[in-house]
Short mmCIF file of C-alpha atoms in Angstrom, two decimals:
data_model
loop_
_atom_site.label_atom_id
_atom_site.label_comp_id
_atom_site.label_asym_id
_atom_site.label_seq_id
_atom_site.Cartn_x
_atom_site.Cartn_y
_atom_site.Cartn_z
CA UNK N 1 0.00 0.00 0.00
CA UNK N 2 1.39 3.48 -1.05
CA UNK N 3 1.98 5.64 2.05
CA UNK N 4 0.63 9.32 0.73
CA UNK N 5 2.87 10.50 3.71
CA UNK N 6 5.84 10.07 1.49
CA UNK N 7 5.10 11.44 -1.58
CA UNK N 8 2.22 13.78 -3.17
CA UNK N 9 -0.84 12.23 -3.48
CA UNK N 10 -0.94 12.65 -7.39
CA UNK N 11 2.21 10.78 -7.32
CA UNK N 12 0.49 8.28 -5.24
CA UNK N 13 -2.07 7.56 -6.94
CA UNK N 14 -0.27 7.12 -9.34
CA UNK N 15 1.97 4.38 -8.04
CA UNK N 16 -1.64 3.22 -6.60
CA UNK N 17 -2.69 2.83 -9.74
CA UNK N 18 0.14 0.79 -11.15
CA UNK N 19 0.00 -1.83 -7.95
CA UNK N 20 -3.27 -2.38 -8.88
CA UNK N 21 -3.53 -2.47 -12.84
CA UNK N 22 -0.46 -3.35 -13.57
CA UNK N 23 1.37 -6.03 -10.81
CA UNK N 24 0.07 -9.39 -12.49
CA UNK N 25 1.03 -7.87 -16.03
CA UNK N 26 4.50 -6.99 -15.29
CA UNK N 27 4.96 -9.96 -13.14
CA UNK N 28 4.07 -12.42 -16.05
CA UNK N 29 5.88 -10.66 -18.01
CA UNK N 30 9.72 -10.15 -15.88
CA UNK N 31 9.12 -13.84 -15.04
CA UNK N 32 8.44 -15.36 -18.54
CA UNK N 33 12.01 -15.64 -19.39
CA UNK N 34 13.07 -17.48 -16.29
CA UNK N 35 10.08 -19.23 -15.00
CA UNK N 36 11.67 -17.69 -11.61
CA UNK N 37 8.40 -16.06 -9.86
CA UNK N 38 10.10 -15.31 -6.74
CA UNK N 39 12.80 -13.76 -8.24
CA UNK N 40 10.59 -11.49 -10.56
CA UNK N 41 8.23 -10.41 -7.40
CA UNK N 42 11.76 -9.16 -5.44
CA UNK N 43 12.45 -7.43 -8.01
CA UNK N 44 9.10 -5.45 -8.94
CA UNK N 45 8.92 -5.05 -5.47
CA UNK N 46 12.57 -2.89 -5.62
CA UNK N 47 10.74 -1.46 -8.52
CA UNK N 48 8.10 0.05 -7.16
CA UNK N 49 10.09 1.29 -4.20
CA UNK N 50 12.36 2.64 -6.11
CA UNK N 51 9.39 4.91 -7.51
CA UNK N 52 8.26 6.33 -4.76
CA UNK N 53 12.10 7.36 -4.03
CA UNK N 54 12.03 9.06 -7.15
CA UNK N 55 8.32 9.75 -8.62
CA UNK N 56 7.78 12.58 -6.21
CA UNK N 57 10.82 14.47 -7.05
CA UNK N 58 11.04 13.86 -10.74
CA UNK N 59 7.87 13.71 -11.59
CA UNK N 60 5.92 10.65 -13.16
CA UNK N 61 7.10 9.15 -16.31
CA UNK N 62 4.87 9.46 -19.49
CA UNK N 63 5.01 5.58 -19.44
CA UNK N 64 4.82 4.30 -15.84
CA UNK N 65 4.34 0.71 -16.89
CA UNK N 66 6.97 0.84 -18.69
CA UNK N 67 9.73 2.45 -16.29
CA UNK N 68 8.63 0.09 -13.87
CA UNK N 69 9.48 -2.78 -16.09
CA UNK N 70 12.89 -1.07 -16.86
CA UNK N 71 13.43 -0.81 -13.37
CA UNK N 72 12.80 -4.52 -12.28
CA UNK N 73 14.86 -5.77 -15.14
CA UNK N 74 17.88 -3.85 -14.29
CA UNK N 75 17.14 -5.05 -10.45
CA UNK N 76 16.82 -9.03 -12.01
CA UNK N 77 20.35 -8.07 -13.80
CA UNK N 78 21.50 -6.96 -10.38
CA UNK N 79 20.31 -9.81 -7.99
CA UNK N 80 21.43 -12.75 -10.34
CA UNK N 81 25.14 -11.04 -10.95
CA UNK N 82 25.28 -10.85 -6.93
CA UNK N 83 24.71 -14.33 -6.81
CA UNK N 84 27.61 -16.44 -5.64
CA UNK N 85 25.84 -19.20 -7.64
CA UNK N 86 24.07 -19.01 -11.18
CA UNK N 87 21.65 -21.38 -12.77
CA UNK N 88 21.28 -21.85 -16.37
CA UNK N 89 17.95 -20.52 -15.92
CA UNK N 90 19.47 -17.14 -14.06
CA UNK N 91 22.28 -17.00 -17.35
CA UNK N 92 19.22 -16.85 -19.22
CA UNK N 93 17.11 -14.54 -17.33
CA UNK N 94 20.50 -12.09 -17.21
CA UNK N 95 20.67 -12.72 -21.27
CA UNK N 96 16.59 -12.08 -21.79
CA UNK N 97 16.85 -9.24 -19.50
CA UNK N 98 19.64 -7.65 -20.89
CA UNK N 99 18.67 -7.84 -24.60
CA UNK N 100 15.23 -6.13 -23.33
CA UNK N 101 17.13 -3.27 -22.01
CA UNK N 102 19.06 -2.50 -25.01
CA UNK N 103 15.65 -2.87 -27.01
CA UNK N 104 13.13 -1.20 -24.54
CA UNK N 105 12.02 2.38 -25.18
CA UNK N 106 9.71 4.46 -22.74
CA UNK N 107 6.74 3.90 -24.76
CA UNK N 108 7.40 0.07 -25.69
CA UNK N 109 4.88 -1.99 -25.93
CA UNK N 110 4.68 -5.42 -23.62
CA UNK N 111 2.26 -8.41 -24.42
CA UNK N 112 0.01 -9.36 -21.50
CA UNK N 113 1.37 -12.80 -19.99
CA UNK N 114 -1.43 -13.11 -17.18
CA UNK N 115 -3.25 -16.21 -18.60
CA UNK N 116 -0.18 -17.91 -19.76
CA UNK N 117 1.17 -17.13 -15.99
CA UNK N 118 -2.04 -18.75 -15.13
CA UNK N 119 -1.99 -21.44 -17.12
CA UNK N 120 1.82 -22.07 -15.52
CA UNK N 121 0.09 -22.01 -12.18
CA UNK N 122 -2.36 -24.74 -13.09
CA UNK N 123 0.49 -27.04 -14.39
CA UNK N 124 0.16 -30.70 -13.19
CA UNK N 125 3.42 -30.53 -11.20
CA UNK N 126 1.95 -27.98 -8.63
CA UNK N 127 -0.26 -29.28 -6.16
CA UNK N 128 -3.86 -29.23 -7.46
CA UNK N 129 -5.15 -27.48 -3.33
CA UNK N 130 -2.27 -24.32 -3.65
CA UNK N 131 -3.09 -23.69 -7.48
CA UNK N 132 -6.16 -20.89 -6.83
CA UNK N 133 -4.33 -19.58 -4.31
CA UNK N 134 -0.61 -19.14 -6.07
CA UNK N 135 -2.52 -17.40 -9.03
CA UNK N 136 -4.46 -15.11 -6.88
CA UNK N 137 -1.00 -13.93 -5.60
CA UNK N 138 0.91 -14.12 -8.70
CA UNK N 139 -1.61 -12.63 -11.33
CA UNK N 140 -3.38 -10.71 -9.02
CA UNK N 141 -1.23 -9.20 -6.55
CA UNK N 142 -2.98 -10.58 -3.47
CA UNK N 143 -0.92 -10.93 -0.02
CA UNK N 144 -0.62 -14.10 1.80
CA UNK N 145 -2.54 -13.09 4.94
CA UNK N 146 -5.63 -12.03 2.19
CA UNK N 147 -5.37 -15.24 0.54
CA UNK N 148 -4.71 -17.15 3.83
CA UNK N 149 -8.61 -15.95 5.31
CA UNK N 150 -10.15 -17.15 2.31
CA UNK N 151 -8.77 -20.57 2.94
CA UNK N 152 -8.70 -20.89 6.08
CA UNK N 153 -5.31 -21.38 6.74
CA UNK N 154 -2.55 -19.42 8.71
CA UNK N 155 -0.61 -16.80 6.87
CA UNK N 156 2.68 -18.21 8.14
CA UNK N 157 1.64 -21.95 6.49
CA UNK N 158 0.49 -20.61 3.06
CA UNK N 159 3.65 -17.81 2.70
CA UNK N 160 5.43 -21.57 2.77
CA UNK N 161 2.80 -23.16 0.59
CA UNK N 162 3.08 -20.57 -1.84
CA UNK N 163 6.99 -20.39 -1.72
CA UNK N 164 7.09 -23.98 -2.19
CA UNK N 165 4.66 -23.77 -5.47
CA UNK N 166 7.25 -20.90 -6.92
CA UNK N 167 10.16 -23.12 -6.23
CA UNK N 168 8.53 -25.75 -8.07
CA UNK N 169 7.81 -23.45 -11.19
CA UNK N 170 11.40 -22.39 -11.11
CA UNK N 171 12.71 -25.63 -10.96
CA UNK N 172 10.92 -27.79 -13.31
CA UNK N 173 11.17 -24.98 -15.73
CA UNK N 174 7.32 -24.93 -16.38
CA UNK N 175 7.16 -22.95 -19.72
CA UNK N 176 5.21 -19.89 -19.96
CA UNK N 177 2.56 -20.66 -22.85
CA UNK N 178 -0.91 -21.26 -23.16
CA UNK N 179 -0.90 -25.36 -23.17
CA UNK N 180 -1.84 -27.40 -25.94
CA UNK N 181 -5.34 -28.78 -26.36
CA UNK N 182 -4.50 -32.21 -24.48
CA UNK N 183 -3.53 -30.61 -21.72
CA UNK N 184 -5.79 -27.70 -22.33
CA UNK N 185 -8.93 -29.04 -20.46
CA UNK N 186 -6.49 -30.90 -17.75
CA UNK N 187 -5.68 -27.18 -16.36
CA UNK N 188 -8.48 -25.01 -17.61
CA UNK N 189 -11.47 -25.54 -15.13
CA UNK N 190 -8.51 -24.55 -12.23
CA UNK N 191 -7.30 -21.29 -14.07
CA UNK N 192 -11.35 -20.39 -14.14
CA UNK N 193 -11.97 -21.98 -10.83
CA UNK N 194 -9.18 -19.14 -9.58
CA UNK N 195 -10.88 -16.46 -11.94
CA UNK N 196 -14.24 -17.01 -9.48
CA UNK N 197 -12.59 -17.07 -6.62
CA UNK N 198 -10.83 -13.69 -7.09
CA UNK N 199 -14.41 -12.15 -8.06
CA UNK N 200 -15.68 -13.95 -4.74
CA UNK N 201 -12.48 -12.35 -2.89
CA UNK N 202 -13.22 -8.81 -4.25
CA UNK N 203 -16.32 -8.28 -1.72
CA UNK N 204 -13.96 -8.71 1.51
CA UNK N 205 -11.44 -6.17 -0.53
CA UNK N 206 -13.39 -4.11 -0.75
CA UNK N 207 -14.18 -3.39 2.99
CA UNK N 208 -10.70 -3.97 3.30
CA UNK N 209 -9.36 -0.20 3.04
CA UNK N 210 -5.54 -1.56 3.59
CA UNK N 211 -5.64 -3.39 0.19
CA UNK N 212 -4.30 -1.74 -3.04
CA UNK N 213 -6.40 -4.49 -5.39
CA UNK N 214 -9.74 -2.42 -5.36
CA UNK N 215 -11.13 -3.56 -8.82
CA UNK N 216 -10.91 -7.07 -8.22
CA UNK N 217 -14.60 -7.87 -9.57
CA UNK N 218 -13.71 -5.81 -12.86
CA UNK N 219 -10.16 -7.63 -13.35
CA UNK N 220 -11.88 -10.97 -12.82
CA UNK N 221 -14.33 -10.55 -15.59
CA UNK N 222 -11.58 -9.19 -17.60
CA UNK N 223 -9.61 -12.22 -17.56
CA UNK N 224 -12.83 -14.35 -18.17
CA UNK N 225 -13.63 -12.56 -21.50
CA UNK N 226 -9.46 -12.60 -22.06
CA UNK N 227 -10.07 -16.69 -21.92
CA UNK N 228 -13.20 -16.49 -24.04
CA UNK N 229 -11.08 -14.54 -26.43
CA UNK N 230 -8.35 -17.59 -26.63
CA UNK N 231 -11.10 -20.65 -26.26
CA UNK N 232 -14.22 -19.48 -27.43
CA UNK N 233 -16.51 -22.74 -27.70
CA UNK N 234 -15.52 -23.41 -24.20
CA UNK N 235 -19.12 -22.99 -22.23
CA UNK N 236 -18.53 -23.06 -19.02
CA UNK N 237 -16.09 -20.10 -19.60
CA UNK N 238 -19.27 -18.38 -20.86
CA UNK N 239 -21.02 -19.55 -17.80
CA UNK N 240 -18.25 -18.01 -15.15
CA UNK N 241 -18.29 -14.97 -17.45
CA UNK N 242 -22.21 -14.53 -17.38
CA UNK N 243 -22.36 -15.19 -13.34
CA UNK N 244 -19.66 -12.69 -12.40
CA UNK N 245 -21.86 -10.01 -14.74
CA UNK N 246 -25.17 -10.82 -12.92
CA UNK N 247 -23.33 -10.80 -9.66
CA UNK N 248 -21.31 -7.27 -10.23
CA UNK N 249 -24.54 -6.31 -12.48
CA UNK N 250 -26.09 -5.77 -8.55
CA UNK N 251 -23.14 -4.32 -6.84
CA UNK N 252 -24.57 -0.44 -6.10
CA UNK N 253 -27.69 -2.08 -5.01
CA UNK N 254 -25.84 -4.72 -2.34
CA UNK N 255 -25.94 -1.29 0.38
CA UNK N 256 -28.68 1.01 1.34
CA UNK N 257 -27.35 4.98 1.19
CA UNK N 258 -26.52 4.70 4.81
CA UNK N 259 -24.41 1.21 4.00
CA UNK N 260 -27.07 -1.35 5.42
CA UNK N 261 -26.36 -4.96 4.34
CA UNK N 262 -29.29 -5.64 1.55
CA UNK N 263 -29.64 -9.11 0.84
CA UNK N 264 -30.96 -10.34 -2.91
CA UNK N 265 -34.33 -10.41 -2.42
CA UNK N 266 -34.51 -7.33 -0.86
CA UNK N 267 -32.43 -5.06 -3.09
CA UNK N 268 -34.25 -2.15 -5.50
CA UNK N 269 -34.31 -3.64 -9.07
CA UNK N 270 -33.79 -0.13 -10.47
CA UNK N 271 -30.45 -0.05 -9.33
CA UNK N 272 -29.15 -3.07 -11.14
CA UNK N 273 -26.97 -2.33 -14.20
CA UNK N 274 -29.66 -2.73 -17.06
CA UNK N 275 -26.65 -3.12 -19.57
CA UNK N 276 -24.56 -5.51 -17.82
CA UNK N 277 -27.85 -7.78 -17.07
CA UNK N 278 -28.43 -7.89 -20.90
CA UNK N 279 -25.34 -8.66 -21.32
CA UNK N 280 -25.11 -11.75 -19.11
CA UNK N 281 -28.01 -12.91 -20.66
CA UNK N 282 -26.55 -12.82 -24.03
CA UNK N 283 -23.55 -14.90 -23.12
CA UNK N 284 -25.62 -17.33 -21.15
CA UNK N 285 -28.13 -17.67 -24.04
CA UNK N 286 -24.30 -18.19 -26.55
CA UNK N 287 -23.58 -20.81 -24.11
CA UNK N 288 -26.51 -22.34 -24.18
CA UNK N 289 -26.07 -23.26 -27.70
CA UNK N 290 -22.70 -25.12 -26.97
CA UNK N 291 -25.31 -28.20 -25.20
CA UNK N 292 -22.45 -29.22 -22.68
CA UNK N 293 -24.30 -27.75 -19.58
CA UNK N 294 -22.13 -27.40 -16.57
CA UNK N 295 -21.91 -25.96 -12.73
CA UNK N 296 -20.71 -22.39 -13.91
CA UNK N 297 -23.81 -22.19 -16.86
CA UNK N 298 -26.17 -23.17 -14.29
CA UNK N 299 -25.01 -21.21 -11.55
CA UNK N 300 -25.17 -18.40 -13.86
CA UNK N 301 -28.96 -19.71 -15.04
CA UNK N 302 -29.60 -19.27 -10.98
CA UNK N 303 -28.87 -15.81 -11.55
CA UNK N 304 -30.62 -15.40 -14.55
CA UNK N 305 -34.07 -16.28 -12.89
CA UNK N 306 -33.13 -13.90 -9.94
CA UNK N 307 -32.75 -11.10 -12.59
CA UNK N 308 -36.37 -11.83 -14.01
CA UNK N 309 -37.70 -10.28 -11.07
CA UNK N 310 -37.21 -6.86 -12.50
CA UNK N 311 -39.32 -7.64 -14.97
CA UNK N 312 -42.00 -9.54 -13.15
CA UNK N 313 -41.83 -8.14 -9.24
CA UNK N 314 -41.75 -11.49 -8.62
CA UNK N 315 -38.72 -14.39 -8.02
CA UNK N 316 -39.62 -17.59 -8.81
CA UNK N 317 -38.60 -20.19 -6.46
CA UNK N 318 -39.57 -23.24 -7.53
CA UNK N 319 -37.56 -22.91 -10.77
CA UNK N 320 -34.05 -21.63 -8.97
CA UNK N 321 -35.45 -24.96 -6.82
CA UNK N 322 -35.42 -27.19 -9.55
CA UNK N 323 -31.64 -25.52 -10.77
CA UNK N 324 -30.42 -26.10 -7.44
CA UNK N 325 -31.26 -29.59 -8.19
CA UNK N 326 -29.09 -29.97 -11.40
CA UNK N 327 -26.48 -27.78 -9.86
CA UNK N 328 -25.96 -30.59 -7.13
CA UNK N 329 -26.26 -33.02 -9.62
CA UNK N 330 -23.27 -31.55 -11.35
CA UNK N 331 -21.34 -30.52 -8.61
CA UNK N 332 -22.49 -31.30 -5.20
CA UNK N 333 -20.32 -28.80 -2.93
CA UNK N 334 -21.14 -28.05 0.40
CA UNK N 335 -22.29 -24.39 -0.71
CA UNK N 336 -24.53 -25.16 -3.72
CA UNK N 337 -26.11 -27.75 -1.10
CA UNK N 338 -26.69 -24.83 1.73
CA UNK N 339 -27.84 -22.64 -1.10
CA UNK N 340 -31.01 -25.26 -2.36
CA UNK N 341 -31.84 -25.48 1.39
CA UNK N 342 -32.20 -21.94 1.00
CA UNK N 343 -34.29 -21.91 -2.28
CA UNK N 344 -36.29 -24.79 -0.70
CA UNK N 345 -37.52 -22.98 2.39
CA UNK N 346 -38.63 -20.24 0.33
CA UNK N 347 -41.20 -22.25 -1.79
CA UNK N 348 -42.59 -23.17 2.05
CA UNK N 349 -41.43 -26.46 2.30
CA UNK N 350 -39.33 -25.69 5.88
CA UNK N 351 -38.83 -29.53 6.83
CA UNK N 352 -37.80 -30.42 3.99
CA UNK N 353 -34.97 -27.61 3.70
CA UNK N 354 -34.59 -28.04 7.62
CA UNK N 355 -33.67 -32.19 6.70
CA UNK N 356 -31.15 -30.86 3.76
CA UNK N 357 -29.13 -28.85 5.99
CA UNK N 358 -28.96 -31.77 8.81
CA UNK N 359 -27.84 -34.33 6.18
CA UNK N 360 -24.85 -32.11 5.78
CA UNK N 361 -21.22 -32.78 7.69
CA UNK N 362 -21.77 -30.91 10.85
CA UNK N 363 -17.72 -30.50 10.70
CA UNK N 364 -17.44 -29.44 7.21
CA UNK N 365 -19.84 -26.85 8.14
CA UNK N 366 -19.01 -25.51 11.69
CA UNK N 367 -17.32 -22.65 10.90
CA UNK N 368 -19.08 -22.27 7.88
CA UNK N 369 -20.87 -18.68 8.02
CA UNK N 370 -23.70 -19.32 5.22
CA UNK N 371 -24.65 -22.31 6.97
CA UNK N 372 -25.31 -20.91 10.02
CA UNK N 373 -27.53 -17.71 8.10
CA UNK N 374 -29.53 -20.00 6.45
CA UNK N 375 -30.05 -22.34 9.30
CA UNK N 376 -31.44 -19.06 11.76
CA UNK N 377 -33.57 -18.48 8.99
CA UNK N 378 -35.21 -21.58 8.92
CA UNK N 379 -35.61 -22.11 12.11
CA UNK N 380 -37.25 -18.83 12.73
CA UNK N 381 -39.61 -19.45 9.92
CA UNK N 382 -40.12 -22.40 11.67
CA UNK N 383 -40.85 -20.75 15.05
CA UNK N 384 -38.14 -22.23 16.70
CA UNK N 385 -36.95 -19.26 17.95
CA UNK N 386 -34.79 -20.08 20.68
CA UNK N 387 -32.52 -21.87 17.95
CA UNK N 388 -32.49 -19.39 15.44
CA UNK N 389 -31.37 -16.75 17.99
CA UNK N 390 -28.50 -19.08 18.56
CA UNK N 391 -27.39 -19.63 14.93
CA UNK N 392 -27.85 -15.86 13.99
CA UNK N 393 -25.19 -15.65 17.34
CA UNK N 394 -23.46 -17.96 15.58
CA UNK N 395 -23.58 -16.63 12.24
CA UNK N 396 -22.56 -12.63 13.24
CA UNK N 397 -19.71 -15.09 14.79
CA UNK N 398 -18.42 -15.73 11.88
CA UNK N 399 -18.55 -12.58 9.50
CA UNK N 400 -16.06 -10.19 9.78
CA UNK N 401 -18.50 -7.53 7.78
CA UNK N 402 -20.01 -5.17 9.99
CA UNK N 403 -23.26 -4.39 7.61
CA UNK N 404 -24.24 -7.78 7.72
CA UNK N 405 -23.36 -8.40 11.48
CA UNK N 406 -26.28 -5.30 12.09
CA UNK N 407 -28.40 -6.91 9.59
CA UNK N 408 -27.88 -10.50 11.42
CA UNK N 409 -28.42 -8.55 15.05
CA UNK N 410 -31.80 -6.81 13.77
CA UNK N 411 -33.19 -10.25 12.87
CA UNK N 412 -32.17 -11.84 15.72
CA UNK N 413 -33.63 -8.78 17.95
CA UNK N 414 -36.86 -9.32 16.02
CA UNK N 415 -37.22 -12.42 17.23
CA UNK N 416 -37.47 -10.89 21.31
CA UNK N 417 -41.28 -10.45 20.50
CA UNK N 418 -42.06 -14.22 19.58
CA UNK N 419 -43.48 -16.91 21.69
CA UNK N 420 -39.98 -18.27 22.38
CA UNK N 421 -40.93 -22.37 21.49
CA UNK N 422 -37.88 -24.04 20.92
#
């Protein structure tokens, strides 16, 4: 995070600005040559210090991207001379490197790497559980301790996870290109598996002032259409792509003006992006004609018949019921499960959402915040009141939002007038 202490704050932006649009880019790009991540992080890093030594005082360059890269080659040049030991893969980094300095000009042009870099990431030599994780830090500039809280795992254990994956990269020599089609569909559901999760991610970011990715949603659908653009009969790339768009489609509408929580059923249909909506539709309706149906297309058809309300006032449950159904079918994860319990107690049938949630593993979903939402809600639908004040308890437990804490606290307080039965 740029410190607007040290510098002016149009210079700061500035370097802002570059952290966030530009990290995964120039990554990709330093580390290419080398297939040595860690090495090409250390060295943007000196990079970007670097310009806020010198921004302020000289002013920002016409091409920041492009300085920046300078600046982290000459510092890759620097670090593998220094080294009492060189690699064949350091000789060639020094050789790429130096051949791009004699060729670079402030206002060169460098390809984007960021799906090959992704496509590296989901090679079959990394372990398959730190692949979404590696390229939410490599691509997208995420810290450990971010990525860590998603995963539920200490910071310290998945800095080593993560350092382990790089070594492995560097090591094996993984080449930076978009893999042929053989291994194609081996790696591509994890690069768009990572592509959701960093969409999921951007919501905590957001309330997370200390982070310098603050467009996560908008890169994440970037780098969807990017893979649309290289594999475009792929459908459930169309289906991630047309679920992140009804999902950010709602994003002014997720807050009242004073910053209350809104859940979905709740939220003003006016304020959904018409455009984007239309949009979604469109590439749903393209997948659609692909006939390979899968998790991401009917996720996204979820959202679709959530988005017909603001044509009809109404939602209709009993269809998002029956794609609940197929969603399980397809992939039957412990959140698309909680989720039909959900849809099912909203069509009225309480016991029968009540006995999907209990069939679940009470350990897989202990600390599970969703769970324990969805489970207060049935249970005060049900009248069990006594219970659902517990699992709302339970449920403001476990959210580290504060708008949906007060939302979880005024339905639990609105509970104090019932008869209590439990």
């Amino acid at each position: 995070m740029v410190d607007e202490t040290s510098c002016d704050s149009e210079t700061a932006r500035e370097i802002e600005r570059a952290c966030r649009e530009s990290y995964g880019r120039l990554i990709a790009y330093l580390a290419a040559g080398s297939s040595d991540l860690a090495a090409a992080e250390d060295a943007l890093s000196d990079a970007f210090a670097s310009a806020l030594a010198s921004w302020p005082m000289k002013g920002v360059p016409l091409n920041p991207d492009a300085w920046l890269l300078t600046a982290a080659r000459r510092n890759l040049i620097d670090q593998s001379r220094r080294s009492a030991t060189r690699s064949a893969a350091q000789e060639k980094l020094i050789q790429a490197a130096e051949e791009a300095q004699r060729t670079s000009r402030a206002d060169a042009f460098f390809p984007d790497e960021r799906l090959k870099l992704m496509f590296v990431c989901a090679h079959a030599a990394i372990d398959p559980t730190i692949r979404t994780p590696l390229m939410l830090q490599t691509v997208l500039g995420l810290d450990a301790a971010t990525i860590s809280s998603a995963f539920l795992v200490a910071p310290k254990t998945m800095g080593q996870r993560l350092s382990r994956a790089k070594a492995k990269i560097r090591d094996v020599a993984i080449r930076f290109r978009v893999p042929e089609e053989e291994e194609l569909h081996e790696r591509i559901h994890a690069v768009q598996e990572a592509i959701y999760a960093a969409f999921g991610l951007a919501w905590e970011l957001v309330r997370n002032s200390s982070s310098h990715i603050v467009n996560l949603s908008e890169e994440a659908i970037w780098l969807a259409r990017i893979l649309d653009d290289l594999l475009p009969e792929n459908p459930e790339t169309l289906g991630l792509l047309s679920l992140m768009l009804h999902c950010h489609a709602r994003r002014r509408a997720r807050r009242s003006a004073e910053g209350a929580f809104v859940p979905l059923g709740e939220q003003d249909t006016s304020m959904w992006d018409t455009a984007m909506t239309e949009e979604a539709e469109k590439v749903l309706r393209r997948a659609g004609t692909l006939r390979r149906p899968g998790p991401f297309q009917m996720e996204a058809a979820i959202q679709s018949a959530h988005a017909a309300r603001r044509m009809t006032g109404k939602t209709d449950w009993h269809a998002i019921v029956l794609l609940y159904e197929a969603l399980v079918q397809m992939a039957p994860t412990v959140g698309a499960r909680i989720a039909a319990a959900a849809a099912i107690g909203r069509t009225g049938n309480l016991a029968i959402a009540m006995a999907s949630l209990d069939q679940l593993n009470l350990a897989a979903v202990q600390s599970h915040q969703p769970f324990w939402v969805v489970r207060a809600h049935l249970l005060a639908e049900s009248g069990r009141h006594a219970e659902a004040k517990e699992a709302y308890t339970r449920a403001m437990g476990l959210t580290e939002d504060p708008a949906q804490r007060r939302y979880l606290s005024c339905r639990r307080r609105a509970l104090d007038g019932g008869d209590g039965r439990s």
